[in-house]
PDB file of C-alpha atoms in Angstrom:
ATOM      1  CA  MET U   1    -104.173 -46.257 -25.206  1.00  0.00           C
ATOM      2  CA  ASN U   2    -106.389 -45.233 -22.313  1.00  0.00           C
ATOM      3  CA  ASN U   3    -108.768 -48.025 -21.565  1.00  0.00           C
ATOM      4  CA  PRO U   4    -111.256 -47.140 -18.830  1.00  0.00           C
ATOM      5  CA  HIS U   5    -111.838 -50.861 -18.324  1.00  0.00           C
ATOM      6  CA  PHE U   6    -108.147 -51.604 -17.715  1.00  0.00           C
ATOM      7  CA  ILE U   7    -107.875 -53.695 -14.583  1.00  0.00           C
ATOM      8  CA  MET U   8    -104.655 -53.519 -12.645  1.00  0.00           C
ATOM      9  CA  PRO U   9    -103.368 -57.027 -11.876  1.00  0.00           C
ATOM     10  CA  LYS U  10    -103.101 -57.933  -8.210  1.00  0.00           C
ATOM     11  CA  VAL U  11     -99.562 -56.735  -7.603  1.00  0.00           C
ATOM     12  CA  ARG U  12     -97.601 -56.955  -4.361  1.00  0.00           C
ATOM     13  CA  ILE U  13     -94.339 -55.182  -3.757  1.00  0.00           C
ATOM     14  CA  VAL U  14     -92.327 -56.925  -1.043  1.00  0.00           C
ATOM     15  CA  VAL U  15     -89.557 -55.045   0.745  1.00  0.00           C
ATOM     16  CA  ALA U  16     -87.846 -57.286   3.265  1.00  0.00           C
ATOM     17  CA  ASP U  17     -84.804 -58.038   5.351  1.00  0.00           C
ATOM     18  CA  ALA U  18     -84.199 -60.750   7.937  1.00  0.00           C
ATOM     19  CA  SER U  19     -86.226 -58.896  10.600  1.00  0.00           C
ATOM     20  CA  ARG U  20     -89.195 -57.401   8.732  1.00  0.00           C
ATOM     21  CA  ALA U  21     -91.161 -57.779   5.514  1.00  0.00           C
ATOM     22  CA  ARG U  22     -93.375 -54.960   4.336  1.00  0.00           C
ATOM     23  CA  LEU U  23     -95.973 -55.693   1.661  1.00  0.00           C
ATOM     24  CA  PHE U  24     -97.253 -52.915  -0.542  1.00  0.00           C
ATOM     25  CA  SER U  25     -99.811 -52.531  -3.293  1.00  0.00           C
ATOM     26  CA  THR U  26    -100.394 -49.855  -5.888  1.00  0.00           C
ATOM     27  CA  ASP U  27    -103.617 -48.961  -7.637  1.00  0.00           C
ATOM     28  CA  SER U  28    -102.065 -47.780 -10.894  1.00  0.00           C
ATOM     29  CA  PRO U  29     -98.937 -48.581 -12.942  1.00  0.00           C
ATOM     30  CA  LYS U  30     -97.257 -45.317 -11.861  1.00  0.00           C
ATOM     31  CA  GLY U  31     -99.008 -45.056  -8.498  1.00  0.00           C
ATOM     32  CA  ASP U  32     -97.668 -44.615  -5.008  1.00  0.00           C
ATOM     33  CA  LEU U  33     -97.029 -47.620  -2.799  1.00  0.00           C
ATOM     34  CA  THR U  34     -99.579 -48.348  -0.081  1.00  0.00           C
ATOM     35  CA  GLU U  35     -98.482 -50.596   2.786  1.00  0.00           C
ATOM     36  CA  VAL U  36    -100.991 -53.434   3.216  1.00  0.00           C
ATOM     37  CA  ASP U  37     -99.208 -55.796   5.615  1.00  0.00           C
ATOM     38  CA  THR U  38     -96.087 -56.186   7.754  1.00  0.00           C
ATOM     39  CA  LEU U  39     -94.497 -59.416   8.948  1.00  0.00           C
ATOM     40  CA  LEU U  40     -92.035 -59.156  11.825  1.00  0.00           C
ATOM     41  CA  ASN U  41     -89.176 -61.385  12.926  1.00  0.00           C
ATOM     42  CA  PRO U  42     -87.992 -59.775  16.185  1.00  0.00           C
ATOM     43  CA  GLU U  43     -85.568 -62.657  16.848  1.00  0.00           C
ATOM     44  CA  ALA U  44     -83.406 -61.396  13.968  1.00  0.00           C
ATOM     45  CA  ARG U  45     -82.601 -58.291  16.008  1.00  0.00           C
ATOM     46  CA  LEU U  46     -81.361 -60.266  19.029  1.00  0.00           C
ATOM     47  CA  HIS U  47     -77.721 -61.098  19.612  1.00  0.00           C
ATOM     48  CA  ASP U  48     -76.664 -64.698  18.989  1.00  0.00           C
ATOM     49  CA  GLY U  49     -76.138 -65.255  22.722  1.00  0.00           C
ATOM     50  CA  ASP U  50     -79.743 -64.210  23.411  1.00  0.00           C
ATOM     51  CA  LEU U  51     -81.065 -66.723  20.880  1.00  0.00           C
ATOM     52  CA  THR U  52     -79.356 -69.817  22.248  1.00  0.00           C
ATOM     53  CA  THR U  53     -77.443 -71.099  25.188  1.00  0.00           C
ATOM     54  CA  ASP U  54     -76.983 -74.539  23.659  1.00  0.00           C
ATOM     55  CA  ARG U  55     -73.733 -74.752  21.722  1.00  0.00           C
ATOM     56  CA  PRO U  56     -72.582 -77.930  19.983  1.00  0.00           C
ATOM     57  CA  GLY U  57     -70.152 -80.004  22.006  1.00  0.00           C
ATOM     58  CA  ARG U  58     -66.463 -79.985  21.175  1.00  0.00           C
ATOM     59  CA  GLN U  59     -63.994 -82.821  21.128  1.00  0.00           C
ATOM     60  CA  ALA U  60     -60.295 -83.160  20.646  1.00  0.00           C
ATOM     61  CA  ASP U  61     -59.279 -83.590  17.010  1.00  0.00           C
ATOM     62  CA  SER U  62     -56.083 -85.566  17.138  1.00  0.00           C
ATOM     63  CA  MET U  63     -55.679 -85.461  13.343  1.00  0.00           C
ATOM     64  CA  ASN U  64     -55.298 -81.680  13.326  1.00  0.00           C
ATOM     65  CA  GLY U  65     -54.059 -81.240  16.873  1.00  0.00           C
ATOM     66  CA  GLY U  66     -56.996 -78.900  17.583  1.00  0.00           C
ATOM     67  CA  ARG U  67     -60.658 -78.981  18.449  1.00  0.00           C
ATOM     68  CA  SER U  68     -63.633 -79.266  16.156  1.00  0.00           C
ATOM     69  CA  ALA U  69     -67.360 -78.920  16.561  1.00  0.00           C
ATOM     70  CA  MET U  70     -69.118 -82.268  16.813  1.00  0.00           C
ATOM     71  CA  GLU U  71     -71.825 -81.008  14.489  1.00  0.00           C
ATOM     72  CA  GLU U  72     -72.099 -78.412  11.751  1.00  0.00           C
ATOM     73  CA  HIS U  73     -72.810 -75.068  13.407  1.00  0.00           C
ATOM     74  CA  THR U  74     -75.103 -72.464  11.901  1.00  0.00           C
ATOM     75  CA  GLU U  75     -75.256 -69.084  13.573  1.00  0.00           C
ATOM     76  CA  PRO U  76     -78.564 -68.572  15.415  1.00  0.00           C
ATOM     77  CA  LYS U  77     -79.303 -65.352  13.501  1.00  0.00           C
ATOM     78  CA  GLU U  78     -78.873 -67.250  10.238  1.00  0.00           C
ATOM     79  CA  VAL U  79     -81.305 -69.930  11.433  1.00  0.00           C
ATOM     80  CA  GLU U  80     -83.833 -67.202  12.309  1.00  0.00           C
ATOM     81  CA  ALA U  81     -83.382 -65.596   8.872  1.00  0.00           C
ATOM     82  CA  GLN U  82     -84.020 -68.982   7.230  1.00  0.00           C
ATOM     83  CA  LYS U  83     -87.200 -69.478   9.281  1.00  0.00           C
ATOM     84  CA  PHE U  84     -88.404 -65.981   8.423  1.00  0.00           C
ATOM     85  CA  ALA U  85     -87.695 -66.468   4.703  1.00  0.00           C
ATOM     86  CA  ARG U  86     -89.761 -69.686   4.809  1.00  0.00           C
ATOM     87  CA  GLU U  87     -92.579 -67.885   6.672  1.00  0.00           C
ATOM     88  CA  LEU U  88     -92.586 -65.046   4.129  1.00  0.00           C
ATOM     89  CA  ALA U  89     -92.556 -67.468   1.177  1.00  0.00           C
ATOM     90  CA  ASP U  90     -95.444 -69.411   2.747  1.00  0.00           C
ATOM     91  CA  ASN U  91     -97.392 -66.177   3.292  1.00  0.00           C
ATOM     92  CA  LEU U  92     -96.876 -65.115  -0.334  1.00  0.00           C
ATOM     93  CA  GLU U  93     -97.770 -68.606  -1.590  1.00  0.00           C
ATOM     94  CA  HIS U  94    -100.985 -68.515   0.459  1.00  0.00           C
ATOM     95  CA  SER U  95    -101.870 -65.117  -1.058  1.00  0.00           C
ATOM     96  CA  ARG U  96    -101.162 -66.469  -4.543  1.00  0.00           C
ATOM     97  CA  ASN U  97    -103.341 -69.544  -3.897  1.00  0.00           C
ATOM     98  CA  GLN U  98    -106.173 -67.284  -2.690  1.00  0.00           C
ATOM     99  CA  GLY U  99    -105.979 -65.217  -5.892  1.00  0.00           C
ATOM    100  CA  GLN U 100    -104.845 -62.121  -3.976  1.00  0.00           C
ATOM    101  CA  VAL U 101    -101.522 -61.831  -5.817  1.00  0.00           C
ATOM    102  CA  GLU U 102    -100.811 -62.247  -9.517  1.00  0.00           C
ATOM    103  CA  LYS U 103     -97.455 -60.476  -9.752  1.00  0.00           C
ATOM    104  CA  LEU U 104     -94.615 -59.814  -7.304  1.00  0.00           C
ATOM    105  CA  TYR U 105     -91.822 -57.282  -7.115  1.00  0.00           C
ATOM    106  CA  ILE U 106     -89.278 -58.085  -4.398  1.00  0.00           C
ATOM    107  CA  ALA U 107     -86.481 -56.008  -2.862  1.00  0.00           C
ATOM    108  CA  ALA U 108     -84.234 -57.523  -0.196  1.00  0.00           C
ATOM    109  CA  PRO U 109     -80.539 -57.680   0.701  1.00  0.00           C
ATOM    110  CA  PRO U 110     -78.856 -60.265  -1.579  1.00  0.00           C
ATOM    111  CA  LYS U 111     -78.322 -62.854   1.165  1.00  0.00           C
ATOM    112  CA  PHE U 112     -81.938 -62.733   2.344  1.00  0.00           C
ATOM    113  CA  LEU U 113     -83.215 -62.646  -1.240  1.00  0.00           C
ATOM    114  CA  GLY U 114     -81.284 -65.850  -1.939  1.00  0.00           C
ATOM    115  CA  GLU U 115     -82.726 -67.466   1.178  1.00  0.00           C
ATOM    116  CA  LEU U 116     -86.235 -66.409   0.176  1.00  0.00           C
ATOM    117  CA  ARG U 117     -85.787 -67.936  -3.293  1.00  0.00           C
ATOM    118  CA  LYS U 118     -84.869 -71.291  -1.689  1.00  0.00           C
ATOM    119  CA  HIS U 119     -88.291 -71.440  -0.028  1.00  0.00           C
ATOM    120  CA  MET U 120     -90.409 -70.265  -2.964  1.00  0.00           C
ATOM    121  CA  LYS U 121     -92.384 -72.861  -4.904  1.00  0.00           C
ATOM    122  CA  PRO U 122     -92.008 -72.781  -8.715  1.00  0.00           C
ATOM    123  CA  GLU U 123     -95.537 -71.347  -9.075  1.00  0.00           C
ATOM    124  CA  LEU U 124     -94.610 -68.433  -6.816  1.00  0.00           C
ATOM    125  CA  LYS U 125     -91.293 -67.845  -8.584  1.00  0.00           C
ATOM    126  CA  ALA U 126     -93.215 -67.714 -11.862  1.00  0.00           C
ATOM    127  CA  ILE U 127     -95.121 -64.575 -10.817  1.00  0.00           C
ATOM    128  CA  VAL U 128     -92.022 -62.622  -9.740  1.00  0.00           C
ATOM    129  CA  ALA U 129     -91.739 -59.732 -12.193  1.00  0.00           C
ATOM    130  CA  GLU U 130     -88.541 -58.266 -10.738  1.00  0.00           C
ATOM    131  CA  GLU U 131     -86.070 -58.776  -7.899  1.00  0.00           C
ATOM    132  CA  ILE U 132     -83.880 -56.017  -6.498  1.00  0.00           C
ATOM    133  CA  GLY U 133     -80.913 -57.155  -4.419  1.00  0.00           C
ATOM    134  CA  LYS U 134     -80.819 -54.099  -2.146  1.00  0.00           C
ATOM    135  CA  ASP U 135     -81.912 -53.354   1.394  1.00  0.00           C
ATOM    136  CA  LEU U 136     -84.701 -50.789   1.010  1.00  0.00           C
ATOM    137  CA  SER U 137     -86.368 -51.736   4.301  1.00  0.00           C
ATOM    138  CA  GLN U 138     -85.537 -48.510   6.133  1.00  0.00           C
ATOM    139  CA  MET U 139     -86.900 -46.259   3.367  1.00  0.00           C
ATOM    140  CA  ASN U 140     -90.302 -44.643   3.287  1.00  0.00           C
ATOM    141  CA  PRO U 141     -92.671 -45.752   0.490  1.00  0.00           C
ATOM    142  CA  ARG U 142     -91.942 -42.711  -1.675  1.00  0.00           C
ATOM    143  CA  GLU U 143     -88.174 -43.393  -1.568  1.00  0.00           C
ATOM    144  CA  MET U 144     -88.755 -47.123  -2.203  1.00  0.00           C
ATOM    145  CA  ARG U 145     -90.927 -46.419  -5.231  1.00  0.00           C
ATOM    146  CA  LYS U 146     -87.942 -44.832  -7.038  1.00  0.00           C
ATOM    147  CA  HIS U 147     -86.126 -48.201  -7.018  1.00  0.00           C
ATOM    148  CA  PHE U 148     -88.905 -50.068  -8.818  1.00  0.00           C
ATOM    149  CA  PRO U 149     -89.805 -49.751 -12.499  1.00  0.00           C
ATOM    150  CA  GLU U 150     -91.565 -46.537 -13.452  1.00  0.00           C
ATOM    151  CA  ARG U 151     -94.563 -48.608 -14.530  1.00  0.00           C
ATOM    152  CA  ILE U 152     -95.578 -51.452 -12.252  1.00  0.00           C
ATOM    153  CA  LYS U 153     -98.011 -53.644 -14.116  1.00  0.00           C
TER     154      LYS U 153
END
């Protein structure tokens, strides 16, 4: 049924990895993707050694005859990915609170997608229409569009 008064919900398509998130919109269910915003995390592209010079101390571990880290160690790139996932989730939550987004489609590598989910509030998770666990970040919008449902609504 063609309804001339049909109003497209406020949809955002998020294509992200640990270093960049691209946000797209579309003006029709089968329409092309239009990039509306980009969030960057340049630290994700640095080598671990460039991110930190402070390593946890080590001590002798007489029980195992070896050495162990005095604290749990998380790789610096992983820490940066976690920060970026939180920043992206906060950005999307802000857009949702402002009434700018009513439905989300998200594509990201599985590890980053999982990290993003950890930082999403239940209200934000509730508007996610589809998640794609693939890295589409290097594709152009026309190539990306093929990975999302034919009708985005």
